[in-house]
Coordinates of C-alpha atoms and ligand atoms in Angstrom, one line a residue:
Chain A
M1 CA 21.4 -44.6 -36.3
K2 CA 21.4 -41.2 -34.5
R3 CA 24.3 -40.0 -32.6
L4 CA 24.3 -41.1 -28.9
L5 CA 24.0 -37.4 -28.0
N6 CA 20.6 -37.2 -29.7
Q7 CA 19.1 -40.5 -28.7
Q8 CA 16.0 -40.2 -26.4
P9 CA 14.4 -43.1 -24.6
S10 CA 10.7 -43.7 -25.2
T11 CA 8.3 -43.5 -22.3
A12 CA 8.4 -47.3 -21.7
G13 CA 12.1 -47.3 -22.3
R14 CA 12.6 -44.6 -19.8
M15 CA 10.8 -46.6 -17.1
L16 CA 12.8 -49.7 -17.9
L17 CA 16.0 -47.7 -17.9
S18 CA 15.3 -46.1 -14.6
S19 CA 14.3 -49.3 -12.9
L20 CA 17.3 -51.2 -14.2
P21 CA 19.8 -49.9 -11.6
F22 CA 17.4 -50.8 -8.8
L23 CA 17.0 -54.3 -10.2
V24 CA 20.8 -54.7 -10.6
L25 CA 21.4 -53.6 -7.0
L26 CA 18.8 -55.9 -5.7
L27 CA 20.2 -58.8 -7.7
I28 CA 23.8 -58.1 -6.4
Y29 CA 22.4 -58.1 -2.8
L30 CA 20.5 -61.3 -3.3
V31 CA 23.5 -63.1 -4.7
A32 CA 26.0 -61.8 -2.1
S33 CA 23.6 -62.6 0.7
D34 CA 23.0 -66.1 -0.6
L35 CA 26.7 -66.8 -0.9
R36 CA 27.5 -65.6 2.6
L37 CA 24.6 -67.5 4.2
E38 CA 25.6 -70.6 2.3
A39 CA 29.1 -70.4 3.7
N40 CA 27.9 -69.5 7.3
P41 CA 24.1 -69.8 8.1
S42 CA 24.5 -67.7 11.2
D43 CA 26.1 -64.8 9.3
K44 CA 24.6 -61.5 10.3
L45 CA 26.0 -59.0 7.8
L46 CA 23.8 -59.6 4.8
P47 CA 20.5 -61.1 6.0
S48 CA 18.2 -62.7 3.5
F49 CA 14.9 -61.1 2.6
T50 CA 13.1 -63.8 4.6
Q51 CA 15.1 -62.9 7.7
M52 CA 14.3 -59.2 7.3
G53 CA 10.7 -60.0 6.7
E54 CA 10.6 -61.9 9.9
A55 CA 12.3 -59.1 11.8
I56 CA 9.8 -56.5 10.5
Q57 CA 6.9 -58.9 11.2
R58 CA 8.2 -59.0 14.8
M59 CA 8.7 -55.3 15.1
A60 CA 5.7 -54.0 13.3
F61 CA 2.9 -56.5 13.7
E62 CA 3.5 -58.2 17.0
P63 CA 3.4 -56.4 20.3
N64 CA 6.7 -56.2 22.1
R65 CA 6.9 -58.8 24.9
R66 CA 8.1 -56.4 27.5
T67 CA 6.2 -53.2 26.7
G68 CA 3.3 -54.4 24.6
E69 CA 4.0 -51.8 22.0
Y70 CA 4.4 -52.1 18.3
L71 CA 7.9 -50.8 18.2
F72 CA 8.2 -50.1 14.5
W73 CA 5.2 -47.8 14.6
V74 CA 6.1 -46.2 17.9
D75 CA 9.6 -45.4 16.4
T76 CA 8.1 -44.1 13.2
F77 CA 5.6 -41.9 15.0
S78 CA 8.0 -40.3 17.4
S79 CA 10.7 -39.7 14.8
L80 CA 8.2 -38.1 12.4
Q81 CA 6.8 -36.0 15.2
R82 CA 10.2 -34.7 16.1
L83 CA 11.3 -34.1 12.6
L84 CA 8.1 -32.4 11.5
L85 CA 8.0 -30.2 14.6
G86 CA 11.6 -29.2 14.2
V87 CA 11.1 -28.4 10.5
L88 CA 7.9 -26.5 11.1
I89 CA 9.6 -24.3 13.7
A90 CA 12.6 -23.8 11.5
A91 CA 10.4 -22.9 8.5
S92 CA 8.4 -20.4 10.5
F93 CA 11.4 -18.6 11.9
G94 CA 13.4 -19.0 8.7
L95 CA 10.6 -17.4 6.7
L96 CA 10.1 -14.6 9.2
I97 CA 13.8 -13.8 9.5
G98 CA 14.4 -14.1 5.7
L99 CA 11.4 -12.0 4.8
L100 CA 12.2 -9.2 7.2
T101 CA 16.0 -9.1 6.6
G102 CA 15.4 -9.3 2.8
A103 CA 12.6 -6.7 2.6
L104 CA 13.6 -4.1 5.2
P105 CA 17.0 -2.7 4.7
L106 CA 17.2 -1.5 8.3
V107 CA 16.5 -5.0 9.6
G108 CA 18.8 -6.5 7.0
A109 CA 21.7 -4.2 8.0
S110 CA 21.4 -5.2 11.7
F111 CA 20.8 -8.9 11.3
S112 CA 22.5 -10.2 8.2
P113 CA 26.0 -10.3 9.7
V114 CA 24.9 -12.1 12.8
L115 CA 22.9 -14.5 10.7
T116 CA 25.9 -15.4 8.6
V117 CA 28.0 -16.0 11.8
I118 CA 25.3 -18.2 13.4
S119 CA 24.9 -20.2 10.2
L120 CA 28.6 -21.1 10.5
I121 CA 28.2 -22.8 13.9
P122 CA 28.1 -26.5 13.5
P123 CA 24.8 -27.5 15.1
L124 CA 26.0 -30.9 16.3
A125 CA 28.6 -29.1 18.4
L126 CA 25.7 -27.5 20.1
L127 CA 24.0 -30.7 21.0
P128 CA 25.6 -31.1 24.4
V129 CA 24.6 -27.5 25.2
L130 CA 21.0 -28.3 24.2
F131 CA 21.0 -31.5 26.3
I132 CA 22.3 -29.4 29.3
V133 CA 19.8 -26.6 28.8
F134 CA 16.7 -28.6 27.8
G135 CA 17.4 -31.9 29.4
L136 CA 17.4 -35.2 27.6
G137 CA 13.7 -35.0 26.6
E138 CA 11.9 -34.2 23.4
V139 CA 12.7 -30.4 23.5
A140 CA 16.4 -30.9 23.0
K141 CA 15.9 -33.1 20.0
V142 CA 13.4 -30.9 18.3
A143 CA 15.5 -27.8 19.2
L144 CA 18.5 -29.4 17.5
I145 CA 16.6 -29.9 14.3
A146 CA 15.1 -26.4 14.4
I147 CA 18.4 -24.8 15.2
G148 CA 20.2 -26.9 12.7
I149 CA 18.2 -25.8 9.7
T150 CA 16.8 -22.4 10.6
P151 CA 19.9 -20.5 9.4
F152 CA 19.8 -22.3 6.1
I153 CA 16.1 -21.5 5.5
A154 CA 16.5 -18.0 6.8
R155 CA 19.4 -17.2 4.5
D156 CA 17.7 -18.9 1.5
M157 CA 14.5 -16.9 2.2
Q158 CA 16.5 -13.7 2.4
K159 CA 18.1 -14.4 -0.9
R160 CA 14.7 -15.3 -2.5
T161 CA 13.2 -12.1 -1.1
L162 CA 16.0 -10.0 -2.7
E163 CA 15.5 -11.9 -6.0
I164 CA 11.9 -10.7 -6.3
P165 CA 12.1 -7.9 -8.9
R166 CA 12.2 -4.5 -7.2
E167 CA 9.7 -3.3 -9.9
Q168 CA 6.9 -5.2 -8.2
L169 CA 7.6 -3.5 -4.8
I170 CA 7.7 -0.1 -6.5
K171 CA 4.5 -0.8 -8.5
A172 CA 2.7 -1.8 -5.3
Q173 CA 3.8 1.5 -3.6
T174 CA 2.6 3.6 -6.6
L175 CA -0.8 2.0 -6.1
G176 CA -0.8 3.1 -2.5
G177 CA 0.6 0.0 -0.8
N178 CA 2.2 0.5 2.6
T179 CA 5.1 -1.5 4.0
S180 CA 3.0 -4.3 5.6
Q181 CA 0.7 -4.5 2.6
V182 CA 3.7 -5.0 0.3
L183 CA 5.2 -7.6 2.6
I184 CA 1.9 -9.5 2.9
R185 CA 0.5 -9.2 -0.6
V186 CA 3.5 -9.1 -2.8
L187 CA 6.4 -10.8 -1.0
L188 CA 4.9 -13.4 1.3
P189 CA 2.8 -15.3 -1.3
Q190 CA 5.7 -15.4 -3.6
L191 CA 8.0 -16.7 -0.9
T192 CA 5.7 -19.6 0.1
P193 CA 6.5 -22.0 -2.7
R194 CA 10.2 -21.0 -2.4
L195 CA 9.9 -21.9 1.3
L196 CA 8.6 -25.3 0.5
D197 CA 11.6 -25.7 -1.9
A198 CA 14.0 -24.7 0.9
V199 CA 12.3 -27.1 3.3
R200 CA 12.8 -29.9 0.8
L201 CA 16.5 -29.1 0.6
S202 CA 16.8 -29.0 4.3
L203 CA 15.0 -32.2 5.1
G204 CA 18.1 -34.3 4.5
T205 CA 19.9 -32.3 7.1
G206 CA 16.9 -32.6 9.4
W207 CA 17.0 -36.4 9.2
L208 CA 20.7 -36.2 10.0
F209 CA 20.2 -34.2 13.2
L210 CA 17.2 -36.3 14.2
I211 CA 19.1 -39.6 14.0
A212 CA 22.1 -38.1 15.7
A213 CA 20.0 -36.8 18.6
E214 CA 18.1 -40.1 18.9
A215 CA 21.3 -42.1 18.8
I216 CA 22.6 -40.1 21.8
A217 CA 19.7 -39.8 24.1
S218 CA 16.3 -41.4 23.4
T219 CA 14.0 -44.2 24.4
E220 CA 12.3 -44.7 21.0
G221 CA 12.6 -43.5 17.5
L222 CA 13.9 -44.8 14.2
G223 CA 17.5 -43.5 14.8
Y224 CA 17.4 -44.8 18.4
R225 CA 16.4 -48.3 17.2
I226 CA 19.1 -48.5 14.6
F227 CA 21.8 -47.6 17.1
L228 CA 20.3 -49.9 19.8
V229 CA 20.2 -53.1 17.7
R230 CA 23.7 -52.3 16.3
R231 CA 25.0 -53.8 19.5
Y232 CA 23.5 -57.2 18.5
M233 CA 24.6 -56.7 14.9
S234 CA 20.9 -57.0 13.9
M235 CA 21.3 -56.1 10.3
D236 CA 17.9 -57.8 9.7
V237 CA 16.4 -54.8 11.6
I238 CA 18.8 -52.1 10.5
L239 CA 18.5 -52.6 6.8
P240 CA 14.6 -52.5 6.7
Y241 CA 14.7 -49.4 9.0
V242 CA 17.1 -47.6 6.7
A243 CA 14.9 -48.5 3.7
W244 CA 11.9 -47.2 5.7
I245 CA 13.6 -44.0 6.5
T246 CA 14.6 -43.6 2.9
F247 CA 11.0 -44.2 1.9
L248 CA 9.7 -41.7 4.4
A249 CA 12.2 -39.1 3.1
F250 CA 11.1 -39.7 -0.4
L251 CA 7.5 -39.5 0.6
L252 CA 7.9 -36.1 2.3
D253 CA 9.9 -34.8 -0.7
W254 CA 7.2 -36.0 -3.1
L255 CA 4.4 -34.4 -0.9
L256 CA 6.2 -31.1 -0.9
V257 CA 6.7 -31.1 -4.7
S258 CA 3.0 -32.0 -5.2
V259 CA 1.8 -29.3 -2.9
N260 CA 3.9 -26.8 -4.7
R261 CA 2.7 -27.8 -8.1
K262 CA -1.0 -27.9 -7.0
L263 CA -1.2 -24.7 -5.0
F264 CA 1.2 -22.4 -6.9
P265 CA 0.8 -23.0 -10.6
W266 CA 2.5 -19.7 -11.3
H267 CA 5.7 -20.7 -9.5
G268 CA 8.8 -21.3 -11.6
H269 CA 7.9 -19.1 -14.5
G270 CA 10.7 -16.6 -14.1
G271 CA 9.0 -13.8 -12.2
G272 CA 6.1 -13.5 -14.6
A273 CA 7.5 -10.4 -16.4
Chain B
M1 CA 3.3 21.1 -12.6
I2 CA 6.8 19.7 -12.8
E3 CA 9.8 22.0 -12.7
V4 CA 13.4 20.8 -13.2
R5 CA 16.1 23.3 -12.0
N6 CA 19.7 22.7 -12.9
L7 CA 19.4 19.0 -12.1
W8 CA 22.5 16.8 -11.9
K9 CA 22.9 13.1 -11.2
N10 CA 26.0 11.2 -10.7
Y11 CA 26.9 7.7 -9.4
G12 CA 30.3 8.1 -7.8
D13 CA 32.6 9.8 -10.3
K14 CA 30.3 9.0 -13.2
V15 CA 28.2 11.9 -14.2
V16 CA 25.0 10.7 -15.8
L17 CA 22.9 13.8 -16.1
E18 CA 23.9 17.4 -16.0
G19 CA 22.3 20.8 -16.0
I20 CA 18.8 19.8 -16.8
N21 CA 16.2 22.6 -16.8
A22 CA 12.6 22.2 -17.9
R23 CA 9.0 23.0 -17.1
V24 CA 6.2 20.7 -17.7
E25 CA 2.5 21.6 -17.5
E26 CA -0.4 19.4 -16.5
G27 CA -1.6 17.2 -19.4
E28 CA 1.6 17.2 -21.5
F29 CA 2.8 13.9 -23.1
I30 CA 6.5 14.0 -23.1
T31 CA 8.5 11.4 -24.9
L32 CA 12.2 10.9 -24.0
V33 CA 14.6 9.5 -26.6
G34 CA 18.4 9.1 -26.5
A35 CA 21.2 6.6 -26.8
S36 CA 21.1 3.6 -24.5
G37 CA 22.8 4.3 -21.2
C38 CA 22.5 8.1 -21.4
G39 CA 20.3 8.4 -18.3
K40 CA 16.7 8.4 -19.4
S41 CA 15.7 5.7 -16.9
T42 CA 17.6 7.6 -14.3
F43 CA 15.6 10.7 -15.0
L44 CA 12.4 8.7 -14.7
K45 CA 13.5 7.1 -11.5
M46 CA 14.0 10.6 -10.0
L47 CA 10.5 11.5 -11.0
L48 CA 9.3 8.3 -9.4
G49 CA 11.3 8.9 -6.2
T50 CA 13.5 5.8 -6.2
E51 CA 16.6 7.9 -7.1
T52 CA 17.4 11.4 -5.7
P53 CA 19.0 14.2 -7.6
S54 CA 22.7 14.8 -6.8
R55 CA 22.4 18.5 -7.3
G56 CA 19.6 20.9 -8.3
Q57 CA 15.9 20.6 -7.8
L58 CA 13.0 18.5 -9.0
L59 CA 9.8 20.2 -8.1
M60 CA 6.2 19.1 -8.3
D61 CA 3.7 21.9 -7.7
G62 CA 6.5 23.9 -6.3
Q63 CA 7.5 21.3 -3.7
A64 CA 10.5 18.9 -3.9
I65 CA 9.1 15.7 -5.4
K66 CA 8.7 12.9 -2.8
A67 CA 11.7 10.7 -2.4
E68 CA 9.6 7.5 -2.4
P69 CA 7.0 6.1 -4.8
D70 CA 3.4 7.1 -4.0
R71 CA 0.0 7.3 -5.7
D72 CA 0.8 10.5 -7.5
R73 CA 3.1 8.7 -9.9
G74 CA 2.2 5.6 -11.7
I75 CA 4.8 3.5 -13.4
V76 CA 5.0 0.8 -16.1
F77 CA 8.4 -0.9 -16.6
Q78 CA 9.5 -2.8 -19.6
Q79 CA 8.9 -6.0 -17.6
Y80 CA 8.1 -7.2 -14.1
S81 CA 5.3 -4.6 -13.6
V82 CA 2.5 -7.0 -12.7
F83 CA 2.3 -9.5 -9.8
P84 CA 3.1 -13.0 -11.1
H85 CA 1.3 -14.8 -8.3
M86 CA -2.1 -13.3 -9.0
T87 CA -4.5 -13.9 -11.8
V88 CA -5.3 -11.0 -14.1
L89 CA -8.4 -10.2 -12.2
D90 CA -6.6 -10.5 -8.8
N91 CA -3.9 -8.2 -10.0
V92 CA -6.5 -5.5 -10.6
I93 CA -8.4 -6.2 -7.4
A94 CA -5.1 -6.1 -5.4
A95 CA -4.5 -2.6 -6.8
E96 CA -7.8 -1.6 -5.2
G97 CA -6.7 -3.2 -2.0
F98 CA -3.5 -1.2 -1.9
K99 CA -5.5 2.0 -1.8
Q100 CA -7.0 1.0 1.5
P101 CA -5.1 2.0 4.6
G102 CA -5.2 -1.4 6.4
F103 CA -2.4 -3.7 7.5
T104 CA -2.9 -6.5 4.9
G105 CA -4.5 -4.7 1.9
L106 CA -6.9 -7.6 1.6
L107 CA -10.5 -6.7 0.7
W108 CA -13.5 -8.5 2.3
G109 CA -17.3 -8.6 1.8
K110 CA -18.9 -5.7 0.1
K111 CA -15.7 -3.9 -0.6
R112 CA -14.3 -7.0 -2.3
R113 CA -17.5 -7.4 -4.4
E114 CA -17.3 -3.8 -5.5
A115 CA -13.6 -4.0 -6.3
R116 CA -14.3 -7.1 -8.3
K117 CA -17.1 -5.4 -10.3
K118 CA -14.9 -2.4 -10.9
A119 CA -12.0 -4.6 -12.0
Q120 CA -14.2 -6.5 -14.5
V121 CA -15.3 -3.2 -16.0
L122 CA -11.7 -2.1 -16.3
L123 CA -10.6 -5.4 -17.9
E124 CA -13.4 -5.1 -20.4
K125 CA -12.2 -1.6 -21.3
V126 CA -8.6 -2.8 -22.0
G127 CA -9.7 -6.0 -23.7
L128 CA -8.6 -8.5 -21.1
S129 CA -11.9 -9.8 -19.8
A130 CA -11.5 -13.1 -21.6
S131 CA -8.2 -13.6 -19.8
A132 CA -9.3 -12.6 -16.3
Q133 CA -8.6 -16.0 -14.7
L134 CA -5.1 -16.4 -16.3
Y135 CA -1.8 -15.9 -14.6
P136 CA 0.6 -13.3 -16.1
H137 CA 3.0 -16.0 -17.4
Q138 CA 0.1 -17.3 -19.5
L139 CA -0.4 -14.0 -21.3
S140 CA 1.4 -12.7 -24.3
G141 CA 3.8 -9.8 -23.8
G142 CA 1.3 -7.3 -25.2
M143 CA -1.5 -8.5 -22.9
R144 CA 0.8 -8.3 -20.0
Q145 CA 1.7 -4.7 -20.7
R146 CA -2.0 -3.9 -21.2
L147 CA -2.6 -5.3 -17.7
A148 CA 0.4 -3.3 -16.3
I149 CA -0.9 -0.1 -17.8
A150 CA -4.5 -0.7 -16.6
Q151 CA -3.2 -1.5 -13.2
A152 CA -0.9 1.5 -13.0
L153 CA -3.9 3.8 -13.7
L154 CA -6.0 2.3 -10.8
G155 CA -4.1 4.4 -8.3
K156 CA -5.4 7.5 -10.2
P157 CA -1.9 8.9 -10.6
R158 CA -1.4 12.4 -11.8
I159 CA 1.7 11.4 -13.7
L160 CA 2.2 8.3 -15.6
L161 CA 5.8 7.1 -16.1
L162 CA 6.5 4.6 -18.9
D163 CA 10.0 3.2 -19.3
E164 CA 10.2 1.6 -22.8
P165 CA 6.9 -0.2 -22.1
F166 CA 6.7 -1.5 -25.6
G167 CA 10.3 -2.2 -26.2
A168 CA 9.8 -6.0 -26.1
L169 CA 6.7 -6.1 -28.2
D170 CA 6.1 -6.9 -31.9
P171 CA 5.5 -3.8 -34.1
G172 CA 1.9 -5.0 -34.9
I173 CA 1.0 -5.2 -31.3
R174 CA 2.6 -1.8 -30.5
K175 CA 0.0 0.0 -32.7
D176 CA -2.8 -1.3 -30.4
M177 CA -0.9 -0.3 -27.4
H178 CA -0.4 3.2 -28.8
E179 CA -4.1 3.6 -29.2
L180 CA -4.6 2.4 -25.6
V181 CA -2.1 4.8 -24.2
L182 CA -3.4 7.8 -26.1
D183 CA -7.0 6.9 -25.2
L184 CA -6.1 6.7 -21.5
W185 CA -4.0 9.8 -21.6
R186 CA -7.0 11.8 -23.0
T187 CA -9.7 10.3 -20.8
E188 CA -7.7 10.3 -17.5
K189 CA -6.1 13.7 -18.2
L190 CA -2.7 12.4 -17.3
T191 CA 0.7 13.9 -17.6
V192 CA 2.9 11.3 -19.3
F193 CA 6.6 10.8 -19.4
M194 CA 7.5 8.0 -21.8
V195 CA 11.0 6.7 -22.6
T196 CA 11.2 5.0 -26.0
H197 CA 14.0 4.0 -28.3
D198 CA 11.8 4.4 -31.3
L199 CA 12.0 8.0 -32.4
E200 CA 8.9 7.7 -34.6
E201 CA 6.9 6.3 -31.7
G202 CA 8.1 9.4 -29.7
F203 CA 6.9 11.8 -32.4
Y204 CA 3.6 10.0 -32.9
L205 CA 2.6 9.7 -29.2
G206 CA 4.0 12.8 -27.6
T207 CA 3.0 16.4 -27.5
R208 CA 6.6 17.2 -26.7
L209 CA 9.8 15.3 -27.4
W210 CA 13.0 15.5 -25.4
V211 CA 16.3 14.2 -26.8
F212 CA 18.9 13.3 -24.2
D213 CA 22.5 13.5 -25.3
K214 CA 25.9 14.6 -24.0
L215 CA 26.4 18.3 -24.5
R216 CA 30.2 18.0 -24.3
Q217 CA 32.5 15.0 -24.6
D218 CA 35.9 14.3 -23.2
P219 CA 37.4 11.3 -25.1
Q220 CA 39.9 10.8 -22.3
A221 CA 37.3 10.6 -19.6
P222 CA 34.0 9.4 -21.0
D223 CA 32.3 9.6 -17.5
A224 CA 33.3 13.2 -16.8
Y225 CA 30.3 14.7 -18.5
G226 CA 26.6 13.7 -18.3
A227 CA 23.8 14.0 -20.7
G228 CA 21.3 16.9 -20.9
I229 CA 18.3 17.7 -23.0
T230 CA 19.6 18.6 -26.4
Y231 CA 16.3 19.0 -28.2
D232 CA 13.0 20.0 -26.6
L233 CA 10.5 20.0 -29.4
P234 CA 6.8 20.6 -29.4
V235 CA 5.5 17.8 -31.7
G236 CA 2.3 17.4 -33.5
Q237 CA 3.4 18.1 -37.1
P238 CA 6.9 16.8 -37.1
D239 CA 9.3 18.4 -39.6
P240 CA 10.7 15.4 -41.5
K241 CA 14.1 17.1 -42.0
E242 CA 14.4 17.7 -38.2
L243 CA 13.5 14.1 -37.6
E244 CA 16.2 13.0 -39.9
T245 CA 18.8 15.2 -38.3
I246 CA 18.0 13.8 -34.8
E247 CA 18.0 10.3 -36.1
E248 CA 21.5 10.9 -37.5
N249 CA 22.7 12.4 -34.2
L250 CA 21.3 9.4 -32.2
K251 CA 23.1 6.9 -34.4
G252 CA 26.3 8.9 -34.2
S253 CA 26.4 9.0 -30.4
T254 CA 27.5 6.0 -28.4
H255 CA 27.8 6.2 -24.7
D256 CA 27.9 2.6 -23.5
Ligands
ADP1 N1 22.5 2.3 -9.4 C1 23.5 2.7 -10.3 N2 24.8 2.7 -9.9 C2 25.8 3.1 -10.8 N3 25.5 3.4 -12.1 C3 24.3 3.4 -12.5 C4 23.2 3.0 -11.7 N4 22.0 3.1 -12.4 C5 22.4 3.5 -13.6 N5 23.7 3.7 -13.7 C6 24.5 4.2 -14.9 O1 23.9 5.3 -15.3 C7 23.8 5.4 -16.7 C8 22.4 5.7 -17.2 O2 21.6 4.6 -17.0 P1 20.1 4.6 -17.5 O3 19.4 5.8 -16.9 O4 19.5 3.3 -17.1 O5 20.2 4.8 -19.0 P2 19.1 4.7 -20.2 O6 17.8 4.4 -19.5 O7 19.1 6.0 -20.9 O8 19.5 3.6 -21.1 C9 24.3 4.1 -17.2 O9 25.7 4.3 -17.7 C10 24.3 3.2 -16.0 O10 25.4 2.3 -16.1
MG2 MG1 16.6 2.6 -19.6

């Protein structure tokens, strides 16, 4: 018998081991839910899977009686739209700011301190300001997400830009490259996969801001729905919604990882020497 | 072509180089040896334009050498000299693109086809055509340096600067690289400055060998004095006794 330190799971074993915690959690939930419902059939805290299935059936596959909309999909669509728009704006600005402050010492000297200060402002504290300035519509929510994660992405991009070996910039200049050529041909392509990594890291924060904004002022959206049905203690809606949000987050993360691996096979090989 | 007049370099209180005087003619192949940390790379950086002399003058054709890198001076570092996000072929084509004045340095249409053809010829010459579609991280260290050297020469530099380019390579591969460098030096009529920690390599490759070492020492203040050129030897037929003396001196001196 090998020491525990040196024991590796087989491929099948690894799959079994990784699914085990999920199965255990599921089992615990089932048992707990059964026990509570047995004691009190109208208990709302831990709905059974049947109850949740019915709730989703109602939300996703039957038109709403009042509006005729399929609420689940309306919520999903508007939330994803806000999130992706906000992240896209943040990524564009973050990349631009990070690239320029990292690559051009003059720009870096003027903007790095202010960037540091801005990144310290808690974005949620700005939410009222955004609502006042942009009204309660879509713009404020998208702006919160964009403002919330732009500083992080910008600072990360600045750091990544500075990490690219100076030797490459010098080499390009000895071949005749001018400033814009070095930025576009040497730095920008190498920052792209790093940008996707930064976006992955900031998506969690993005969801946070999205749900917060939707909870406060909205008429549809995943976060809005959760906070709305909370008033009726509708755990049969809340729990599937949370699971759905988790799944969407997982999907986005997986998509970004796949894109990075497909499009940038050279990424993650230590600067290439 | 290059003239060094009483050149000094210090970082703060630390004197790295002091009182360097030299003249270098077009076509010379100068090898620089010396203890690690004595300022060889610093000297190369001043030739390259990424560092400026603290005192004295560094002239090229009678003018102060430009204080930023340009096409006159090609460079190969020990590592990180090629673009990791481009295939071998794209690395060479990109070098053609940088020669163009445009905003992006991208080549299109006829220009791109021509650059591609030229790149393939060059890769053939340096023995990399079979690896044209690979990324640098997929190459061996020797192949990567081959690419770096080939690429550096695309700008048609007058001076080629090499900072321990083969320091990380196996001895067997170095032999091939020596032939490549000598061949290119002859055909492209370059002036070469090459830092090496291998004295024999220095003697074999160069037409002239510089030994960097401290001229004076203050044991109380090791940073007070910098290194200068203690030997400036024309090489070709090295005198074995001299080689031995220098080797002894190098081993004896520690500056780090
Ligand atoms: N940017 C810098 N700031 C301060 N000290 C430096 C800097 N660059 C090099 N040095 C110092 O200058 C000395 C010479 O360095 P270098 O030229 O790299 O030596 P070599 O190439 O001969 O090994 C070293 O002691 C190093 O610590
Ligand atoms: Mg060095």
